[in-house]
Amino acid sequence: MADAGSFTETTGFLLHRLGVGVDRVIERTLAPLDLRGRELRVLALLGSDVRSQAELVALSGLDRTTMVAVIDRLEELGLVERRPDPADRRKRAVVATSVGAARLTDAGRLLDQAEADFLEPLTARQQGDLNALLRKLFAVRRPEC
């Protein structure tokens, strides 16, 4: 195994630490909207679509138990509704409300600024390159995430 100094320079370590930092930025940024990062993730995945909870689990990377808690909270906030699934009446589907859509828009504006601040040490080109590389890696590794 590499020594501690070289370990802290590995891509995996750096990605993990930056992920923790970004998560903190997201949580701070969303706090005034009474949202958490995982709740915003589900709201964003819904967009204007109607999705089953199982679809949301698969798309979000959240486990089933967490998904139920997230949807429960979003429903309490009036941001989503559960409805009978049009494809299978035995199942429940989730849809964003107009309040949820507006909150998603507000969150997007706040997060755009927070991301710009976080990435400020990089040039615009470096930011674009980083995003392209991360999207490429995510496209391949998504099932693991």
PDB file of C-alpha atoms in Angstrom:
ATOM      1  CA  MET A   1       0.000   0.000   0.000  1.00  0.00           C
ATOM      2  CA  ALA A   2       1.138   3.504  -0.751  1.00  0.00           C
ATOM      3  CA  ASP A   3       2.107   5.801   2.089  1.00  0.00           C
ATOM      4  CA  ALA A   4      -0.489   8.153   3.550  1.00  0.00           C
ATOM      5  CA  GLY A   5       0.828  11.168   1.621  1.00  0.00           C
ATOM      6  CA  SER A   6       0.487   9.503  -1.755  1.00  0.00           C
ATOM      7  CA  PHE A   7      -2.898   8.010  -0.835  1.00  0.00           C
ATOM      8  CA  THR A   8      -4.310  11.473  -0.259  1.00  0.00           C
ATOM      9  CA  GLU A   9      -3.290  12.386  -3.813  1.00  0.00           C
ATOM     10  CA  THR A  10      -5.161   9.507  -5.477  1.00  0.00           C
ATOM     11  CA  THR A  11      -8.114  10.237  -7.732  1.00  0.00           C
ATOM     12  CA  GLY A  12     -10.450   8.166  -5.555  1.00  0.00           C
ATOM     13  CA  PHE A  13      -9.489   9.980  -2.371  1.00  0.00           C
ATOM     14  CA  LEU A  14      -9.789  13.389  -4.022  1.00  0.00           C
ATOM     15  CA  LEU A  15     -13.161  12.537  -5.587  1.00  0.00           C
ATOM     16  CA  HIS A  16     -14.444  11.314  -2.231  1.00  0.00           C
ATOM     17  CA  ARG A  17     -13.283  14.401  -0.318  1.00  0.00           C
ATOM     18  CA  LEU A  18     -14.631  16.757  -2.980  1.00  0.00           C
ATOM     19  CA  GLY A  19     -17.912  14.813  -2.947  1.00  0.00           C
ATOM     20  CA  VAL A  20     -18.185  15.347   0.801  1.00  0.00           C
ATOM     21  CA  GLY A  21     -17.455  19.042   0.299  1.00  0.00           C
ATOM     22  CA  VAL A  22     -19.995  19.409  -2.499  1.00  0.00           C
ATOM     23  CA  ASP A  23     -22.584  17.599  -0.391  1.00  0.00           C
ATOM     24  CA  ARG A  24     -22.049  20.134   2.408  1.00  0.00           C
ATOM     25  CA  VAL A  25     -22.382  23.026  -0.054  1.00  0.00           C
ATOM     26  CA  ILE A  26     -25.606  21.540  -1.447  1.00  0.00           C
ATOM     27  CA  GLU A  27     -27.120  21.044   2.010  1.00  0.00           C
ATOM     28  CA  ARG A  28     -26.236  24.622   3.076  1.00  0.00           C
ATOM     29  CA  THR A  29     -27.558  26.031  -0.187  1.00  0.00           C
ATOM     30  CA  LEU A  30     -30.868  24.171   0.028  1.00  0.00           C
ATOM     31  CA  ALA A  31     -31.504  24.860   3.731  1.00  0.00           C
ATOM     32  CA  PRO A  32     -33.384  28.155   3.102  1.00  0.00           C
ATOM     33  CA  LEU A  33     -35.762  26.211   0.820  1.00  0.00           C
ATOM     34  CA  ASP A  34     -36.341  23.560   3.522  1.00  0.00           C
ATOM     35  CA  LEU A  35     -34.924  20.900   1.200  1.00  0.00           C
ATOM     36  CA  ARG A  36     -32.185  18.320   1.496  1.00  0.00           C
ATOM     37  CA  GLY A  37     -29.985  17.108  -1.323  1.00  0.00           C
ATOM     38  CA  ARG A  38     -31.618  13.707  -1.636  1.00  0.00           C
ATOM     39  CA  GLU A  39     -35.061  15.317  -1.714  1.00  0.00           C
ATOM     40  CA  LEU A  40     -33.980  17.637  -4.499  1.00  0.00           C
ATOM     41  CA  ARG A  41     -32.527  14.645  -6.370  1.00  0.00           C
ATOM     42  CA  VAL A  42     -35.927  12.938  -6.348  1.00  0.00           C
ATOM     43  CA  LEU A  43     -37.770  16.136  -7.264  1.00  0.00           C
ATOM     44  CA  ALA A  44     -35.361  16.688 -10.175  1.00  0.00           C
ATOM     45  CA  LEU A  45     -35.769  13.103 -11.380  1.00  0.00           C
ATOM     46  CA  LEU A  46     -39.526  13.591 -11.418  1.00  0.00           C
ATOM     47  CA  GLY A  47     -39.491  16.813 -13.395  1.00  0.00           C
ATOM     48  CA  SER A  48     -42.883  16.822 -15.112  1.00  0.00           C
ATOM     49  CA  ASP A  49     -42.996  13.014 -15.356  1.00  0.00           C
ATOM     50  CA  VAL A  50     -45.062  10.541 -13.374  1.00  0.00           C
ATOM     51  CA  ARG A  51     -42.804   7.827 -11.980  1.00  0.00           C
ATOM     52  CA  SER A  52     -43.207   4.834  -9.732  1.00  0.00           C
ATOM     53  CA  GLN A  53     -41.252   4.640  -6.514  1.00  0.00           C
ATOM     54  CA  ALA A  54     -39.361   1.675  -7.974  1.00  0.00           C
ATOM     55  CA  GLU A  55     -38.280   3.813 -10.952  1.00  0.00           C
ATOM     56  CA  LEU A  56     -37.141   6.554  -8.608  1.00  0.00           C
ATOM     57  CA  VAL A  57     -35.105   4.054  -6.570  1.00  0.00           C
ATOM     58  CA  ALA A  58     -33.385   2.794  -9.716  1.00  0.00           C
ATOM     59  CA  LEU A  59     -32.685   6.282 -11.066  1.00  0.00           C
ATOM     60  CA  SER A  60     -31.604   7.918  -7.811  1.00  0.00           C
ATOM     61  CA  GLY A  61     -29.382   5.306  -6.214  1.00  0.00           C
ATOM     62  CA  LEU A  62     -31.369   5.615  -2.981  1.00  0.00           C
ATOM     63  CA  ASP A  63     -32.588   2.458  -1.267  1.00  0.00           C
ATOM     64  CA  ARG A  64     -36.312   1.692  -0.981  1.00  0.00           C
ATOM     65  CA  THR A  65     -36.624   2.626   2.686  1.00  0.00           C
ATOM     66  CA  THR A  66     -34.906   5.965   2.154  1.00  0.00           C
ATOM     67  CA  MET A  67     -37.043   6.614  -0.924  1.00  0.00           C
ATOM     68  CA  VAL A  68     -40.247   6.141   1.065  1.00  0.00           C
ATOM     69  CA  ALA A  69     -39.001   8.615   3.693  1.00  0.00           C
ATOM     70  CA  VAL A  70     -37.969  11.139   1.016  1.00  0.00           C
ATOM     71  CA  ILE A  71     -41.309  10.922  -0.781  1.00  0.00           C
ATOM     72  CA  ASP A  72     -43.163  11.150   2.538  1.00  0.00           C
ATOM     73  CA  ARG A  73     -41.315  14.381   3.365  1.00  0.00           C
ATOM     74  CA  LEU A  74     -41.785  15.837  -0.113  1.00  0.00           C
ATOM     75  CA  GLU A  75     -45.479  15.028   0.158  1.00  0.00           C
ATOM     76  CA  GLU A  76     -45.680  16.700   3.602  1.00  0.00           C
ATOM     77  CA  LEU A  77     -44.110  19.815   2.059  1.00  0.00           C
ATOM     78  CA  GLY A  78     -46.703  19.765  -0.738  1.00  0.00           C
ATOM     79  CA  LEU A  79     -44.016  19.253  -3.394  1.00  0.00           C
ATOM     80  CA  VAL A  80     -45.185  15.856  -4.692  1.00  0.00           C
ATOM     81  CA  GLU A  81     -48.334  13.751  -4.743  1.00  0.00           C
ATOM     82  CA  ARG A  82     -48.829  10.017  -4.788  1.00  0.00           C
ATOM     83  CA  ARG A  83     -51.430   8.846  -7.296  1.00  0.00           C
ATOM     84  CA  PRO A  84     -52.593   5.516  -8.643  1.00  0.00           C
ATOM     85  CA  ASP A  85     -50.099   4.380 -11.286  1.00  0.00           C
ATOM     86  CA  PRO A  86     -51.770   4.712 -14.709  1.00  0.00           C
ATOM     87  CA  ALA A  87     -49.990   1.553 -15.890  1.00  0.00           C
ATOM     88  CA  ASP A  88     -50.866  -0.550 -12.814  1.00  0.00           C
ATOM     89  CA  ARG A  89     -53.617   0.604 -10.436  1.00  0.00           C
ATOM     90  CA  ARG A  90     -52.190  -1.598  -7.646  1.00  0.00           C
ATOM     91  CA  LYS A  91     -49.097   0.610  -7.533  1.00  0.00           C
ATOM     92  CA  ARG A  92     -48.638   4.227  -6.555  1.00  0.00           C
ATOM     93  CA  ALA A  93     -46.960   6.763  -8.809  1.00  0.00           C
ATOM     94  CA  VAL A  94     -45.332  10.018  -7.757  1.00  0.00           C
ATOM     95  CA  VAL A  95     -45.729  13.360  -9.503  1.00  0.00           C
ATOM     96  CA  ALA A  96     -44.388  16.818  -8.663  1.00  0.00           C
ATOM     97  CA  THR A  97     -46.945  19.485  -7.796  1.00  0.00           C
ATOM     98  CA  SER A  98     -46.796  23.017  -9.181  1.00  0.00           C
ATOM     99  CA  VAL A  99     -45.277  24.063  -5.840  1.00  0.00           C
ATOM    100  CA  GLY A 100     -42.666  21.323  -6.274  1.00  0.00           C
ATOM    101  CA  ALA A 101     -41.837  22.510  -9.794  1.00  0.00           C
ATOM    102  CA  ALA A 102     -41.400  26.068  -8.533  1.00  0.00           C
ATOM    103  CA  ARG A 103     -39.196  24.898  -5.644  1.00  0.00           C
ATOM    104  CA  LEU A 104     -37.072  22.920  -8.118  1.00  0.00           C
ATOM    105  CA  THR A 105     -36.587  26.071 -10.209  1.00  0.00           C
ATOM    106  CA  ASP A 106     -35.606  28.079  -7.116  1.00  0.00           C
ATOM    107  CA  ALA A 107     -33.185  25.377  -6.013  1.00  0.00           C
ATOM    108  CA  GLY A 108     -31.634  25.279  -9.475  1.00  0.00           C
ATOM    109  CA  ARG A 109     -30.892  29.002  -9.370  1.00  0.00           C
ATOM    110  CA  LEU A 110     -29.300  28.752  -5.927  1.00  0.00           C
ATOM    111  CA  LEU A 111     -27.274  25.684  -6.846  1.00  0.00           C
ATOM    112  CA  ASP A 112     -26.025  27.239 -10.090  1.00  0.00           C
ATOM    113  CA  GLN A 113     -24.462  30.051  -8.059  1.00  0.00           C
ATOM    114  CA  ALA A 114     -23.106  27.666  -5.400  1.00  0.00           C
ATOM    115  CA  GLU A 115     -21.511  25.520  -8.123  1.00  0.00           C
ATOM    116  CA  ALA A 116     -19.971  28.556  -9.788  1.00  0.00           C
ATOM    117  CA  ASP A 117     -18.485  29.602  -6.440  1.00  0.00           C
ATOM    118  CA  PHE A 118     -17.200  26.080  -5.721  1.00  0.00           C
ATOM    119  CA  LEU A 119     -15.577  25.730  -9.151  1.00  0.00           C
ATOM    120  CA  GLU A 120     -14.251  29.305  -9.252  1.00  0.00           C
ATOM    121  CA  PRO A 121     -10.576  28.227  -8.974  1.00  0.00           C
ATOM    122  CA  LEU A 122     -10.905  26.537 -12.396  1.00  0.00           C
ATOM    123  CA  THR A 123     -11.094  28.320 -15.729  1.00  0.00           C
ATOM    124  CA  ALA A 124     -14.293  28.014 -17.757  1.00  0.00           C
ATOM    125  CA  ARG A 125     -12.549  25.536 -20.049  1.00  0.00           C
ATOM    126  CA  GLN A 126     -11.321  23.430 -17.121  1.00  0.00           C
ATOM    127  CA  GLN A 127     -14.840  23.426 -15.669  1.00  0.00           C
ATOM    128  CA  GLY A 128     -16.229  22.196 -18.993  1.00  0.00           C
ATOM    129  CA  ASP A 129     -13.529  19.536 -19.292  1.00  0.00           C
ATOM    130  CA  LEU A 130     -14.147  18.360 -15.732  1.00  0.00           C
ATOM    131  CA  ASN A 131     -17.885  18.124 -16.348  1.00  0.00           C
ATOM    132  CA  ALA A 132     -17.397  16.217 -19.605  1.00  0.00           C
ATOM    133  CA  LEU A 133     -15.021  13.734 -17.960  1.00  0.00           C
ATOM    134  CA  LEU A 134     -17.305  13.207 -14.978  1.00  0.00           C
ATOM    135  CA  ARG A 135     -20.337  12.665 -17.255  1.00  0.00           C
ATOM    136  CA  LYS A 136     -18.343  10.118 -19.283  1.00  0.00           C
ATOM    137  CA  LEU A 137     -17.259   8.243 -16.167  1.00  0.00           C
ATOM    138  CA  PHE A 138     -20.769   8.392 -14.677  1.00  0.00           C
ATOM    139  CA  ALA A 139     -22.299   7.011 -17.867  1.00  0.00           C
ATOM    140  CA  VAL A 140     -20.151   3.903 -17.490  1.00  0.00           C
ATOM    141  CA  ARG A 141     -20.180   3.576 -13.683  1.00  0.00           C
ATOM    142  CA  ARG A 142     -23.783   4.628 -13.011  1.00  0.00           C
ATOM    143  CA  PRO A 143     -24.897   1.138 -11.881  1.00  0.00           C
ATOM    144  CA  GLU A 144     -22.248   1.283  -9.150  1.00  0.00           C
ATOM    145  CA  CYS A 145     -23.422   4.684  -7.937  1.00  0.00           C
TER     146      CYS A 145
END
